[in-house]
Amino acid sequence: MGWAIALHGGAGDIPLSIPADRRLPREEALHHCLEIGVAALKAQKHPLDVVELVVRELENHPNFNAGKGSVLTSRGTVEMEACIMDGNSKKCGAVSGLTTVVNAISLARLVMDKTPHIYLGFDGAEAFAREQGVETVASSHFITPENIERLKQAKEANRVQIDYTQPIQKYEKSESPTGIEDSQIGTVGCVAVDKNGNLAAATSTGGFVNKMVGRIGDTPIIGAGTYANNLCAVSATGKGETIIRGTVSRDVAALMEYKGLSLKEAAAYVVECNPKGDVGLVAVSAKGEVTMPFNTTGMFRACATEDGCSEVAIWPSVQD
Amino acid sequence: MGGWAIAVHGGAGVDPNLPQERQEDAKKLLTRCLHLGISALRSNIPAIDVVELIVRELETDPLFNSGRGSALTEKGTVEMEASIMDGPKRRCGAVSGLTTVKNPISLARLVMEKSPHSYLAFSGAEEFARQQGVELVDNGYFITEENVGMLKLAKEANSILFDYRIPAAGLESCSAGAAADSPLVMNGLPISVYAPETVGCVVVDSEGRCAAATSTGGLMNKKSGRIGDSPLIGSGTYACDLCGISCTGEGEAIIRGTLARDVAAVMEYKGLDLQGAVDFVVKERLDEGKAGLIAVSRDGEVACGFNTNGMFRGFATEDGFMEVGIWE
């Protein structure tokens, strides 16, 4: 046993040809967030505090799809969602439809700690944010030029696609052309376990480029994008609609619990069973193991364990 | 076995002092829904259409907490949510925060069939409803006098409340009953607990296809914007090749226990049969929480389980079995 931590900055069609000026800042951020998380674990902070801390850092970074740097809705606005879960108590908190809250994950934590509810959305969540006095800013703070461009490209690609009256392709592999290379990137997340086996998971996102206003993805849905119990903690990323119907994060834990699979086996199985190109996840177990499988081209990720293993990567590593 | 089967519920957690008249009204409604479902199944209508049809019926009737007759938010308004799932390809649709859509379950169906997404909420969902041309009404349509009275009592007691249609005089006894039955605390805060009602339907058709649908107004006196288990796939609703499940009770406990998904997971990964899986989940997955659920399997079985004081439910299978019940 021992502590372990894993974090991600999104799984998707990240081309090997991604230019250095897009790749390096993200790799640096992953290193930085990993260091912060490891330091917190070494300082004996509870995993719930660790995952919140790391996800706040990822939200603040403009190159990931969460907080600042969130992708835009079809109206060019930002609607952020997040979720946090404590493995021991299975207490959880989730928020959706945030437009002014600087750190969605912290509001999710407050929903968990300060209300009798698990999930608050939209105006109600924003009102709660004000009641709690969390940091809020004008929505424009979250919008980056890259995302304005992504939205423009997504809309142009959609011009030849469907309107609501035609059959929806969301249940087959979708061939969405990528404009800006990593336009499919979604979500940030962190999972952690301390040396006592306490587990926690946290995920945060701006959602799907050009999403309909009001669209909720997998991130705030317990068992889909985020889950933790006393066996493992999981944070998923990829195509929200797939992760929801696949109850991805719950399935990893369920396979461990009901079929006795190991963390690595359970996570690999779940990722394999879902449509290729749709899913990635990071997970840790109570025993201090880590796994970061994905069936997309790449996943921005990083992990470290107490016994000295450490990795920061984007594409499949050699041994996979 | 094999053959079609249908189960319907109107909520778990019933006041032991519920007046006889109310009990009869509930049983009549459940019976009517079963007959509707049975005729649809005999006409070979697919499971996904049957669950939608039945839940629409339950939403339209003001007796239970969904659609008309929904519990009220702390502001005295109605915010409804629903979800639907089709077993064969696990297609799903969900909505939250609806205020003018007459039948939330049908909008959830449209999200599944006609949008690129799985879940839409609040103004975005209402906008989608307008684009789809579904029937819209004033928020006032959903509000019943009884619920206005219940909200007042809830505020006075400063607690989130049971939602069953009983006159104010009976309320003291049932709050006491509730406290004795389930002295629960929500997320560590001193709020007395209850089990709000919700409606749901699960069906397996003669082709062995399963489907599930759930709809609710949520908790009485809830914060505006509060989302419960009913629209969350894997928590309040789930359907796959093996089975279809719809849950009701303490939303937060159902979410933590990912109740609906777990019934299927336990069948799939532990090889339990339907009733075994339902019993396992109710016993092991709820911790201190109170909830109930109905389920059908692709082999034409029906099952239900609850750790609450009663659950409004009804079942029917192709071989002629039919039952409506409230208590154990």
mmCIF file of N, CA, C and O in Angstrom, chain A residues 25-26 62 90 162 170 179 207 212 225 268 276:
data_model
loop_
_atom_site.group_PDB
_atom_site.id
_atom_site.type_symbol
_atom_site.label_atom_id
_atom_site.label_comp_id
_atom_site.label_asym_id
_atom_site.label_seq_id
_atom_site.Cartn_x
_atom_site.Cartn_y
_atom_site.Cartn_z
ATOM 1 N N PRO A 25 2.917 23.470 -23.243
ATOM 2 C CA PRO A 25 2.238 24.061 -22.077
ATOM 3 C C PRO A 25 1.366 23.039 -21.338
ATOM 4 O O PRO A 25 1.252 23.077 -20.119
ATOM 5 N N ARG A 26 0.763 22.120 -22.089
ATOM 6 C CA ARG A 26 -0.078 21.125 -21.423
ATOM 7 C C ARG A 26 0.766 20.125 -20.645
ATOM 8 O O ARG A 26 0.422 19.742 -19.525
ATOM 9 N N PRO A 62 -5.647 27.590 -18.833
ATOM 10 C CA PRO A 62 -6.515 27.874 -19.980
ATOM 11 C C PRO A 62 -6.449 26.853 -21.111
ATOM 12 O O PRO A 62 -7.244 26.925 -22.049
ATOM 13 N N LYS A 90 -19.046 7.579 0.322
ATOM 14 C CA LYS A 90 -19.770 7.716 -0.948
ATOM 15 C C LYS A 90 -20.592 8.996 -0.972
ATOM 16 O O LYS A 90 -21.549 9.115 -1.726
ATOM 17 N N ILE A 162 -26.509 17.084 -39.590
ATOM 18 C CA ILE A 162 -27.911 16.893 -39.246
ATOM 19 C C ILE A 162 -28.591 18.086 -38.613
ATOM 20 O O ILE A 162 -27.986 18.890 -37.947
ATOM 21 N N LYS A 170 -25.354 9.460 -32.843
ATOM 22 C CA LYS A 170 -24.560 9.404 -31.628
ATOM 23 C C LYS A 170 -24.302 8.011 -31.107
ATOM 24 O O LYS A 170 -23.448 7.806 -30.278
ATOM 25 N N GLY A 179 -10.960 20.177 -36.443
ATOM 26 C CA GLY A 179 -10.370 21.398 -36.996
ATOM 27 C C GLY A 179 -9.082 21.627 -36.244
ATOM 28 O O GLY A 179 -8.060 21.034 -36.494
ATOM 29 N N GLY A 207 -17.530 20.716 -21.213
ATOM 30 C CA GLY A 207 -18.466 19.934 -22.013
ATOM 31 C C GLY A 207 -17.997 19.709 -23.445
ATOM 32 O O GLY A 207 -16.838 19.480 -23.700
ATOM 33 N N MET A 212 -25.532 21.872 -27.308
ATOM 34 C CA MET A 212 -26.777 22.609 -27.106
ATOM 35 C C MET A 212 -26.721 23.245 -25.721
ATOM 36 O O MET A 212 -26.198 22.653 -24.771
ATOM 37 N N GLY A 225 -19.126 9.661 -15.289
ATOM 38 C CA GLY A 225 -17.814 10.292 -15.377
ATOM 39 C C GLY A 225 -17.010 10.268 -14.091
ATOM 40 O O GLY A 225 -15.793 10.441 -14.112
ATOM 41 N N ALA A 268 -9.216 -1.786 -17.891
ATOM 42 C CA ALA A 268 -8.918 -2.121 -19.289
ATOM 43 C C ALA A 268 -10.148 -2.717 -19.959
ATOM 44 O O ALA A 268 -10.479 -2.387 -21.102
ATOM 45 N N LYS A 276 -14.566 2.374 -29.755
ATOM 46 C CA LYS A 276 -13.216 2.891 -29.915
ATOM 47 C C LYS A 276 -13.260 4.377 -30.218
ATOM 48 O O LYS A 276 -14.077 4.856 -30.968
#
